[in-house]
PDB file of C-alpha atoms and ligand atoms in Angstrom:
ATOM      1  CA  MET A   1      51.236 238.333 201.067  1.00 41.00           C
ATOM      2  CA  PRO A   2      51.095 234.894 202.771  1.00 41.00           C
ATOM      3  CA  VAL A   3      51.930 231.920 200.773  1.00 41.00           C
ATOM      4  CA  SER A   4      49.908 229.215 202.358  1.00 44.00           C
ATOM      5  CA  PRO A   5      51.078 225.840 203.252  1.00 43.00           C
ATOM      6  CA  GLU A   6      48.473 224.275 200.852  1.00 46.00           C
ATOM      7  CA  ASN A   7      50.832 225.650 198.168  1.00 49.00           C
ATOM      8  CA  SER A   8      54.007 223.938 199.204  1.00 52.00           C
ATOM      9  CA  LEU A   9      55.238 220.958 197.579  1.00 53.00           C
ATOM     10  CA  PRO A  10      57.900 218.262 198.782  1.00 48.00           C
ATOM     11  CA  SER A  11      61.159 219.781 197.851  1.00 46.00           C
ATOM     12  CA  SER A  12      63.454 218.384 195.262  1.00 43.00           C
ATOM     13  CA  SER A  13      66.722 219.102 193.707  1.00 42.00           C
ATOM     14  CA  HIS A  14      64.954 220.874 190.898  1.00 50.00           C
ATOM     15  CA  GLY A  15      62.644 223.616 192.378  1.00 64.00           C
ATOM     16  CA  GLY A  16      60.904 225.144 189.353  1.00 89.00           C
ATOM     17  CA  LEU A  17      58.734 224.675 186.412  1.00 95.00           C
ATOM     18  CA  ARG A  18      60.200 222.542 183.613  1.00 96.00           C
ATOM     19  CA  LEU A  19      59.177 221.530 180.105  1.00 97.00           C
ATOM     20  CA  ALA A  20      60.890 218.653 178.524  1.00 97.00           C
ATOM     21  CA  GLY A  21      60.619 217.638 175.012  1.00 98.00           C
ATOM     22  CA  VAL A  22      57.142 219.257 174.718  1.00 98.00           C
ATOM     23  CA  THR A  23      55.005 219.019 171.644  1.00 98.00           C
ATOM     24  CA  LEU A  24      51.763 220.780 171.759  1.00 98.00           C
ATOM     25  CA  ARG A  25      49.002 220.651 169.035  1.00 97.00           C
ATOM     26  CA  ARG A  26      46.175 223.003 169.165  1.00 94.00           C
ATOM     27  CA  GLY A  27      43.534 222.116 166.551  1.00 92.00           C
ATOM     28  CA  ILE A  28      45.423 221.799 163.290  1.00 93.00           C
ATOM     29  CA  THR A  29      48.364 223.923 164.615  1.00 95.00           C
ATOM     30  CA  THR A  30      51.554 222.426 166.003  1.00 97.00           C
ATOM     31  CA  VAL A  31      52.509 225.230 168.406  1.00 98.00           C
ATOM     32  CA  PHE A  32      55.440 223.600 170.119  1.00 98.00           C
ATOM     33  CA  GLU A  33      57.759 220.737 168.869  1.00 98.00           C
ATOM     34  CA  ASP A  34      60.285 219.469 171.291  1.00 98.00           C
ATOM     35  CA  LEU A  35      60.439 222.518 173.432  1.00 98.00           C
ATOM     36  CA  ASN A  36      62.683 222.505 176.534  1.00 98.00           C
ATOM     37  CA  LEU A  37      62.714 225.151 179.119  1.00 97.00           C
ATOM     38  CA  ASP A  38      63.757 225.442 182.841  1.00 97.00           C
ATOM     39  CA  LEU A  39      61.864 228.122 184.385  1.00 97.00           C
ATOM     40  CA  ASN A  40      63.675 228.735 187.716  1.00 93.00           C
ATOM     41  CA  THR A  41      64.213 232.612 187.649  1.00 95.00           C
ATOM     42  CA  ARG A  42      62.174 234.665 190.077  1.00 95.00           C
ATOM     43  CA  ARG A  43      60.953 237.049 187.343  1.00 97.00           C
ATOM     44  CA  ILE A  44      60.578 235.828 183.716  1.00 98.00           C
ATOM     45  CA  GLY A  45      59.180 238.040 180.910  1.00 98.00           C
ATOM     46  CA  LEU A  46      57.634 236.488 177.840  1.00 98.00           C
ATOM     47  CA  ILE A  47      57.627 238.431 174.629  1.00 98.00           C
ATOM     48  CA  GLY A  48      56.905 237.843 171.008  1.00 98.00           C
ATOM     49  CA  ASP A  49      54.529 238.491 168.145  1.00 98.00           C
ATOM     50  CA  ASN A  50      50.850 237.496 168.192  1.00 97.00           C
ATOM     51  CA  GLY A  51      50.639 233.741 167.778  1.00 97.00           C
ATOM     52  CA  ALA A  52      54.085 233.052 169.015  1.00 98.00           C
ATOM     53  CA  GLY A  53      52.788 230.747 171.698  1.00 98.00           C
ATOM     54  CA  LYS A  54      52.834 232.890 174.915  1.00 98.00           C
ATOM     55  CA  THR A  55      49.337 231.895 175.965  1.00 97.00           C
ATOM     56  CA  SER A  56      49.872 228.253 174.887  1.00 97.00           C
ATOM     57  CA  LEU A  57      52.955 228.284 177.118  1.00 98.00           C
ATOM     58  CA  PHE A  58      50.947 229.493 180.103  1.00 97.00           C
ATOM     59  CA  ARG A  59      48.155 227.078 179.522  1.00 95.00           C
ATOM     60  CA  LEU A  60      50.615 224.265 179.812  1.00 96.00           C
ATOM     61  CA  LEU A  61      52.429 225.621 182.876  1.00 96.00           C
ATOM     62  CA  CYS A  62      49.120 225.812 184.740  1.00 92.00           C
ATOM     63  CA  GLY A  63      47.787 222.483 183.592  1.00 90.00           C
ATOM     64  CA  LEU A  64      44.960 223.714 181.417  1.00 90.00           C
ATOM     65  CA  ASP A  65      46.407 221.840 178.529  1.00 93.00           C
ATOM     66  CA  LEU A  66      48.344 218.684 178.307  1.00 94.00           C
ATOM     67  CA  PRO A  67      51.134 218.160 175.700  1.00 96.00           C
ATOM     68  CA  GLN A  68      50.931 215.410 173.243  1.00 97.00           C
ATOM     69  CA  ALA A  69      54.485 214.557 173.834  1.00 97.00           C
ATOM     70  CA  GLY A  70      56.996 215.408 176.576  1.00 97.00           C
ATOM     71  CA  SER A  71      56.325 216.522 180.128  1.00 96.00           C
ATOM     72  CA  VAL A  72      55.532 219.670 182.198  1.00 96.00           C
ATOM     73  CA  SER A  73      56.819 219.408 185.748  1.00 94.00           C
ATOM     74  CA  ILE A  74      57.232 221.504 188.963  1.00 93.00           C
ATOM     75  CA  ALA A  75      59.819 220.705 191.548  1.00 89.00           C
ATOM     76  CA  GLY A  76      60.266 217.399 189.617  1.00 89.00           C
ATOM     77  CA  HIS A  77      56.594 216.322 189.968  1.00 90.00           C
ATOM     78  CA  ALA A  78      54.317 216.012 186.922  1.00 91.00           C
ATOM     79  CA  LEU A  79      52.492 219.304 187.094  1.00 89.00           C
ATOM     80  CA  HIS A  80      48.913 217.859 186.457  1.00 84.00           C
ATOM     81  CA  ALA A  81      49.111 215.473 189.460  1.00 83.00           C
ATOM     82  CA  ALA A  82      50.846 218.113 191.689  1.00 84.00           C
ATOM     83  CA  ARG A  83      48.189 220.594 190.648  1.00 81.00           C
ATOM     84  CA  ALA A  84      45.388 218.202 191.600  1.00 80.00           C
ATOM     85  CA  GLN A  85      46.877 217.702 195.146  1.00 80.00           C
ATOM     86  CA  HIS A  86      47.899 221.338 195.621  1.00 78.00           C
ATOM     87  CA  PRO A  87      45.394 223.497 193.874  1.00 76.00           C
ATOM     88  CA  GLY A  88      47.097 226.722 194.809  1.00 82.00           C
ATOM     89  CA  LEU A  89      50.438 225.964 193.193  1.00 90.00           C
ATOM     90  CA  VAL A  90      50.149 227.776 189.832  1.00 93.00           C
ATOM     91  CA  GLY A  91      47.736 230.548 189.125  1.00 92.00           C
ATOM     92  CA  LEU A  92      46.968 232.156 185.704  1.00 93.00           C
ATOM     93  CA  MET A  93      45.684 235.677 184.945  1.00 93.00           C
ATOM     94  CA  PHE A  94      43.973 235.136 181.653  1.00 92.00           C
ATOM     95  CA  GLN A  95      44.620 237.471 178.782  1.00 89.00           C
ATOM     96  CA  ASN A  96      40.877 237.921 178.249  1.00 88.00           C
ATOM     97  CA  PRO A  97      39.218 238.609 181.582  1.00 87.00           C
ATOM     98  CA  ASP A  98      36.053 237.044 180.478  1.00 86.00           C
ATOM     99  CA  ASP A  99      37.772 233.668 180.310  1.00 86.00           C
ATOM    100  CA  GLN A 100      38.726 233.981 184.001  1.00 85.00           C
ATOM    101  CA  ILE A 101      35.738 235.589 185.705  1.00 87.00           C
ATOM    102  CA  ILE A 102      33.068 233.118 186.737  1.00 87.00           C
ATOM    103  CA  PHE A 103      30.924 234.811 189.349  1.00 87.00           C
ATOM    104  CA  PRO A 104      28.587 237.746 188.773  1.00 89.00           C
ATOM    105  CA  THR A 105      29.824 240.084 191.558  1.00 93.00           C
ATOM    106  CA  VAL A 106      33.362 241.223 192.200  1.00 94.00           C
ATOM    107  CA  GLU A 107      33.282 240.232 195.873  1.00 93.00           C
ATOM    108  CA  GLU A 108      32.065 236.643 194.922  1.00 92.00           C
ATOM    109  CA  GLU A 109      34.858 236.380 192.398  1.00 91.00           C
ATOM    110  CA  LEU A 110      37.512 237.409 194.724  1.00 93.00           C
ATOM    111  CA  ALA A 111      36.319 235.031 197.439  1.00 91.00           C
ATOM    112  CA  LEU A 112      36.527 232.143 195.117  1.00 86.00           C
ATOM    113  CA  GLY A 113      40.280 232.213 195.278  1.00 81.00           C
ATOM    114  CA  LEU A 114      40.178 231.733 198.962  1.00 80.00           C
ATOM    115  CA  ARG A 115      37.940 228.804 199.265  1.00 72.00           C
ATOM    116  CA  PRO A 116      40.801 226.284 198.571  1.00 68.00           C
ATOM    117  CA  ALA A 117      42.605 227.723 201.596  1.00 70.00           C
ATOM    118  CA  GLY A 118      39.746 226.288 203.809  1.00 77.00           C
ATOM    119  CA  LEU A 119      37.906 229.437 204.569  1.00 82.00           C
ATOM    120  CA  SER A 120      34.201 229.577 204.977  1.00 85.00           C
ATOM    121  CA  ARG A 121      32.043 231.301 202.529  1.00 86.00           C
ATOM    122  CA  GLN A 122      31.423 234.261 204.912  1.00 89.00           C
ATOM    123  CA  GLN A 123      35.085 234.499 205.840  1.00 89.00           C
ATOM    124  CA  ALA A 124      36.188 234.465 202.267  1.00 90.00           C
ATOM    125  CA  ARG A 125      33.845 237.203 201.419  1.00 91.00           C
ATOM    126  CA  GLU A 126      35.071 239.396 204.505  1.00 93.00           C
ATOM    127  CA  GLN A 127      38.675 238.995 203.147  1.00 92.00           C
ATOM    128  CA  ALA A 128      37.536 239.987 199.824  1.00 93.00           C
ATOM    129  CA  ARG A 129      35.904 243.127 201.140  1.00 94.00           C
ATOM    130  CA  ALA A 130      39.052 243.903 203.214  1.00 95.00           C
ATOM    131  CA  LEU A 131      41.247 243.723 200.057  1.00 94.00           C
ATOM    132  CA  LEU A 132      39.023 245.855 198.116  1.00 95.00           C
ATOM    133  CA  ALA A 133      38.918 248.448 200.903  1.00 96.00           C
ATOM    134  CA  ARG A 134      42.729 248.321 201.034  1.00 94.00           C
ATOM    135  CA  ARG A 135      42.819 249.243 197.354  1.00 92.00           C
ATOM    136  CA  GLY A 136      40.243 251.972 197.682  1.00 93.00           C
ATOM    137  CA  LEU A 137      37.782 249.969 195.722  1.00 95.00           C
ATOM    138  CA  ALA A 138      35.218 249.004 198.505  1.00 95.00           C
ATOM    139  CA  HIS A 139      32.491 250.225 196.313  1.00 95.00           C
ATOM    140  CA  TRP A 140      33.203 247.620 193.758  1.00 94.00           C
ATOM    141  CA  ALA A 141      32.254 244.673 196.134  1.00 94.00           C
ATOM    142  CA  GLU A 142      28.690 244.300 195.003  1.00 93.00           C
ATOM    143  CA  ARG A 143      29.261 245.740 191.458  1.00 93.00           C
ATOM    144  CA  ALA A 144      28.164 243.243 188.702  1.00 92.00           C
ATOM    145  CA  VAL A 145      31.507 242.161 187.017  1.00 91.00           C
ATOM    146  CA  ALA A 146      29.587 242.706 183.663  1.00 90.00           C
ATOM    147  CA  SER A 147      29.028 246.386 184.388  1.00 92.00           C
ATOM    148  CA  LEU A 148      32.853 246.988 184.537  1.00 93.00           C
ATOM    149  CA  SER A 149      35.094 248.120 181.839  1.00 92.00           C
ATOM    150  CA  GLN A 150      37.594 245.762 180.204  1.00 90.00           C
ATOM    151  CA  GLY A 151      40.398 247.377 182.109  1.00 91.00           C
ATOM    152  CA  GLN A 152      38.574 247.319 185.351  1.00 92.00           C
ATOM    153  CA  ARG A 153      37.617 243.541 184.748  1.00 92.00           C
ATOM    154  CA  GLN A 154      41.369 243.019 184.102  1.00 92.00           C
ATOM    155  CA  GLN A 155      42.016 244.572 187.634  1.00 92.00           C
ATOM    156  CA  VAL A 156      39.593 242.253 189.231  1.00 93.00           C
ATOM    157  CA  CYS A 157      41.415 239.252 187.621  1.00 93.00           C
ATOM    158  CA  TRP A 158      44.570 240.569 189.082  1.00 94.00           C
ATOM    159  CA  LEU A 159      43.150 241.030 192.525  1.00 94.00           C
ATOM    160  CA  SER A 160      41.662 237.485 192.359  1.00 92.00           C
ATOM    161  CA  LEU A 161      45.086 236.082 191.743  1.00 93.00           C
ATOM    162  CA  LEU A 162      46.623 238.233 194.520  1.00 92.00           C
ATOM    163  CA  ILE A 163      44.159 237.136 197.129  1.00 91.00           C
ATOM    164  CA  ALA A 164      44.487 233.511 196.049  1.00 90.00           C
ATOM    165  CA  ALA A 165      48.275 233.776 196.282  1.00 91.00           C
ATOM    166  CA  PRO A 166      49.345 230.653 194.327  1.00 92.00           C
ATOM    167  CA  ARG A 167      53.106 229.845 194.473  1.00 92.00           C
ATOM    168  CA  VAL A 168      53.661 230.721 190.989  1.00 95.00           C
ATOM    169  CA  LEU A 169      51.963 233.661 189.170  1.00 96.00           C
ATOM    170  CA  LEU A 170      51.465 233.428 185.391  1.00 97.00           C
ATOM    171  CA  LEU A 171      50.275 236.824 183.933  1.00 97.00           C
ATOM    172  CA  ASP A 172      49.266 236.840 180.269  1.00 97.00           C
ATOM    173  CA  GLU A 173      49.392 240.311 178.792  1.00 96.00           C
ATOM    174  CA  PRO A 174      48.185 241.879 182.163  1.00 95.00           C
ATOM    175  CA  PHE A 175      48.801 245.274 181.086  1.00 94.00           C
ATOM    176  CA  ALA A 176      46.822 245.170 177.915  1.00 92.00           C
ATOM    177  CA  SER A 177      43.639 247.033 178.976  1.00 88.00           C
ATOM    178  CA  LEU A 178      44.986 248.906 182.149  1.00 92.00           C
ATOM    179  CA  ASP A 179      45.170 252.657 182.214  1.00 92.00           C
ATOM    180  CA  LEU A 180      48.445 254.270 183.159  1.00 94.00           C
ATOM    181  CA  PRO A 181      47.845 254.288 186.916  1.00 92.00           C
ATOM    182  CA  GLY A 182      46.610 250.802 186.695  1.00 91.00           C
ATOM    183  CA  GLN A 183      49.814 249.575 184.874  1.00 94.00           C
ATOM    184  CA  ALA A 184      52.004 251.444 187.371  1.00 94.00           C
ATOM    185  CA  ARG A 185      50.118 249.832 190.240  1.00 93.00           C
ATOM    186  CA  LEU A 186      50.412 246.458 188.859  1.00 94.00           C
ATOM    187  CA  ALA A 187      54.064 246.833 188.027  1.00 96.00           C
ATOM    188  CA  GLN A 188      54.690 247.749 191.656  1.00 95.00           C
ATOM    189  CA  ASP A 189      52.630 244.602 192.836  1.00 95.00           C
ATOM    190  CA  ILE A 190      54.684 242.498 190.604  1.00 96.00           C
ATOM    191  CA  ALA A 191      57.897 243.916 192.134  1.00 95.00           C
ATOM    192  CA  GLN A 192      56.590 243.303 195.539  1.00 95.00           C
ATOM    193  CA  ALA A 193      55.154 239.823 195.057  1.00 95.00           C
ATOM    194  CA  PRO A 194      57.033 237.253 197.195  1.00 94.00           C
ATOM    195  CA  GLN A 195      56.232 234.475 194.458  1.00 95.00           C
ATOM    196  CA  GLN A 196      57.875 233.604 191.275  1.00 96.00           C
ATOM    197  CA  VAL A 197      56.155 235.670 188.575  1.00 97.00           C
ATOM    198  CA  LEU A 198      55.984 235.003 184.771  1.00 98.00           C
ATOM    199  CA  VAL A 199      54.594 237.936 182.577  1.00 98.00           C
ATOM    200  CA  SER A 200      53.813 237.932 178.874  1.00 98.00           C
ATOM    201  CA  THR A 201      53.593 241.490 177.497  1.00 98.00           C
ATOM    202  CA  HIS A 202      54.033 243.730 174.532  1.00 97.00           C
ATOM    203  CA  VAL A 203      54.723 246.552 176.761  1.00 96.00           C
ATOM    204  CA  LEU A 204      58.382 245.818 176.903  1.00 97.00           C
ATOM    205  CA  ASP A 205      59.269 248.417 179.425  1.00 96.00           C
ATOM    206  CA  HIS A 206      57.604 246.375 182.135  1.00 97.00           C
ATOM    207  CA  VAL A 207      59.962 243.350 181.647  1.00 97.00           C
ATOM    208  CA  ARG A 208      63.218 245.138 180.370  1.00 97.00           C
ATOM    209  CA  GLY A 209      64.542 245.182 183.907  1.00 96.00           C
ATOM    210  CA  PHE A 210      63.885 241.600 184.549  1.00 97.00           C
ATOM    211  CA  GLU A 211      66.891 239.312 185.017  1.00 96.00           C
ATOM    212  CA  ARG A 212      65.419 236.973 182.336  1.00 98.00           C
ATOM    213  CA  VAL A 213      63.254 237.415 179.135  1.00 98.00           C
ATOM    214  CA  ILE A 214      62.210 234.767 176.762  1.00 98.00           C
ATOM    215  CA  TRP A 215      61.524 235.683 173.129  1.00 98.00           C
ATOM    216  CA  LEU A 216      59.270 233.225 171.409  1.00 98.00           C
ATOM    217  CA  GLU A 217      58.971 233.223 167.754  1.00 98.00           C
ATOM    218  CA  SER A 218      56.649 230.657 166.102  1.00 97.00           C
ATOM    219  CA  GLY A 219      56.682 228.394 168.988  1.00 98.00           C
ATOM    220  CA  LYS A 220      60.479 228.328 169.269  1.00 98.00           C
ATOM    221  CA  VAL A 221      62.930 230.226 171.838  1.00 98.00           C
ATOM    222  CA  ARG A 222      64.546 232.927 169.553  1.00 98.00           C
ATOM    223  CA  GLN A 223      66.395 234.332 172.465  1.00 98.00           C
ATOM    224  CA  ASP A 224      66.570 233.777 176.131  1.00 98.00           C
ATOM    225  CA  GLY A 225      68.600 236.059 178.542  1.00 98.00           C
ATOM    226  CA  PRO A 226      68.657 239.384 180.448  1.00 98.00           C
ATOM    227  CA  GLY A 227      65.635 241.470 179.790  1.00 98.00           C
ATOM    228  CA  ALA A 228      67.496 244.517 178.564  1.00 98.00           C
ATOM    229  CA  ARG A 229      69.411 242.458 175.964  1.00 98.00           C
ATOM    230  CA  VAL A 230      66.396 240.396 174.745  1.00 98.00           C
ATOM    231  CA  CYS A 231      63.955 243.188 174.446  1.00 98.00           C
ATOM    232  CA  THR A 232      66.390 245.422 172.438  1.00 98.00           C
ATOM    233  CA  ALA A 233      66.979 242.465 170.102  1.00 98.00           C
ATOM    234  CA  TYR A 234      63.273 241.984 169.626  1.00 98.00           C
ATOM    235  CA  GLU A 235      62.719 245.731 168.949  1.00 98.00           C
ATOM    236  CA  ALA A 236      65.542 245.663 166.431  1.00 97.00           C
ATOM    237  CA  ASP A 237      63.986 242.643 164.651  1.00 97.00           C
ATOM    238  CA  VAL A 238      60.631 244.414 164.593  1.00 97.00           C
ATOM    239  CA  ALA A 239      62.312 247.613 163.056  1.00 95.00           C
ATOM    240  CA  LEU A 240      64.014 245.435 160.460  1.00 95.00           C
ATOM    241  CA  ARG A 241      60.766 243.638 159.465  1.00 94.00           C
ATOM    242  CA  LEU A 242      58.746 246.887 159.288  1.00 92.00           C
ATOM    243  CA  ALA A 243      61.570 248.400 156.981  1.00 90.00           C
ATOM    244  CA  SER A 244      61.221 245.534 154.520  1.00 89.00           C
ATOM    245  CA  MET A 245      57.378 245.848 154.408  1.00 83.00           C
ATOM    246  CA  PRO A 246      55.640 247.666 151.497  1.00 80.00           C
ATOM    247  CA  GLN A 247      54.376 251.155 152.506  1.00 76.00           C
ATOM    248  CA  LEU A 248      50.715 251.978 152.331  1.00 71.00           C
ATOM    249  CA  GLU A 249      51.233 254.506 149.431  1.00 70.00           C
ATOM    250  CA  HIS A 250      52.874 251.765 147.360  1.00 65.00           C
ATOM    251  CA  LEU A 251      49.992 249.351 148.096  1.00 62.00           C
ATOM    252  CA  HIS A 252      47.557 251.989 146.964  1.00 61.00           C
ATOM    253  CA  GLY A 253      49.581 252.411 143.761  1.00 58.00           C
TER     254      GLY A 253
HETATM  255  N1  ADP B   1      41.979 227.699 170.680  1.00 68.05           N
HETATM  256  C1  ADP B   1      42.936 227.500 169.670  1.00 68.05           C
HETATM  257  N2  ADP B   1      42.600 226.464 168.765  1.00 68.05           N
HETATM  258  C2  ADP B   1      43.551 226.297 167.848  1.00 68.05           C
HETATM  259  N3  ADP B   1      44.732 226.957 167.675  1.00 68.05           N
HETATM  260  C3  ADP B   1      44.961 227.952 168.525  1.00 68.05           C
HETATM  261  C4  ADP B   1      44.185 228.167 169.622  1.00 68.05           C
HETATM  262  N4  ADP B   1      44.635 229.258 170.206  1.00 68.05           N
HETATM  263  C5  ADP B   1      45.843 229.544 169.732  1.00 68.05           C
HETATM  264  N5  ADP B   1      45.957 228.782 168.718  1.00 68.05           N
HETATM  265  C6  ADP B   1      47.040 228.701 167.694  1.00 68.05           C
HETATM  266  O1  ADP B   1      48.254 228.528 168.437  1.00 68.05           O
HETATM  267  C7  ADP B   1      49.376 229.326 168.109  1.00 68.05           C
HETATM  268  C8  ADP B   1      49.918 230.195 169.373  1.00 68.05           C
HETATM  269  O2  ADP B   1      48.869 231.037 169.870  1.00 68.05           O
HETATM  270  P1  ADP B   1      49.008 231.516 171.203  1.00 68.05           P
HETATM  271  O3  ADP B   1      49.641 230.744 172.238  1.00 68.05           O
HETATM  272  O4  ADP B   1      47.628 232.204 171.488  1.00 68.05           O
HETATM  273  O5  ADP B   1      50.056 232.889 170.906  1.00 68.05           O
HETATM  274  P2  ADP B   1      50.196 234.270 171.672  1.00 68.05           P
HETATM  275  O6  ADP B   1      49.649 234.173 173.013  1.00 68.05           O
HETATM  276  O7  ADP B   1      51.831 234.400 171.658  1.00 68.05           O
HETATM  277  O8  ADP B   1      49.623 235.221 170.828  1.00 68.05           O
HETATM  278  C9  ADP B   1      48.855 230.204 167.038  1.00 68.05           C
HETATM  279  O9  ADP B   1      49.384 229.655 165.673  1.00 68.05           O
HETATM  280  C10 ADP B   1      47.372 230.146 167.274  1.00 68.05           C
HETATM  281  O10 ADP B   1      46.781 230.462 165.935  1.00 68.05           O
HETATM  282 MG1   MG B   2      48.280 235.338 174.019  1.00 68.05          MG
END
């Protein structure tokens, strides 16, 4: 997959994404307080309970949200400004496909990601069709996105990101609605992607082999290290919490 020159930034001593002293409030909730993270590793998994802050972290990393305090940067440049100049820098696959998809048909949605690379509307549509054909999905080109299942819409979101080829891929629970072949295919795509990839998931087997997994708990880093170790620690913690919960028969008296 080519990474276009539009995605390149002037190099600096620090190549990756960095959060420094970040405080983020969403509504009345303080999600992060003084969060510091250097995200240089090529594959990073993000795990943790619902509400831990995975989506909020991705929203910061792609510039959708700005922190109330602290900074988010890429290669030493403030992310917000860098992204305005280089729109293909960081791409997010949304947890909910309906938050991502804009256009009525699959082909138009995929073509959207190619327009920043300077292609005409016609060229972008042709490339979108070519990608669908390579995936055995040529018949999806003119399908109304609304007529696809949740899992199929999730596939469209992934293909949009794949074709847009940003320098950093942020995938927010991308396996959640996919069937088993879809999950296997996505795992293969992730393994082959030349870019840096950050993946949040509850399907721990998809990140267990990663060199780095971050376990978020209530907006704080609970553990950060090799995937196998961090996933095992999270599973043990979940088992412990489950063991201390009242069982259903007790609740029903
Ligand atoms: N749109 C929102 N407005 C206000 N608070 C939100 C919003 N989205 C999420 N939150 C809160 O932010 C915290 C982190 O949520 P989120 O980042 O979505 O967690 P995760 O993706 O790990 O499930 C939670 O306490 C959640 O209730
Ligand atoms: Mg989430």
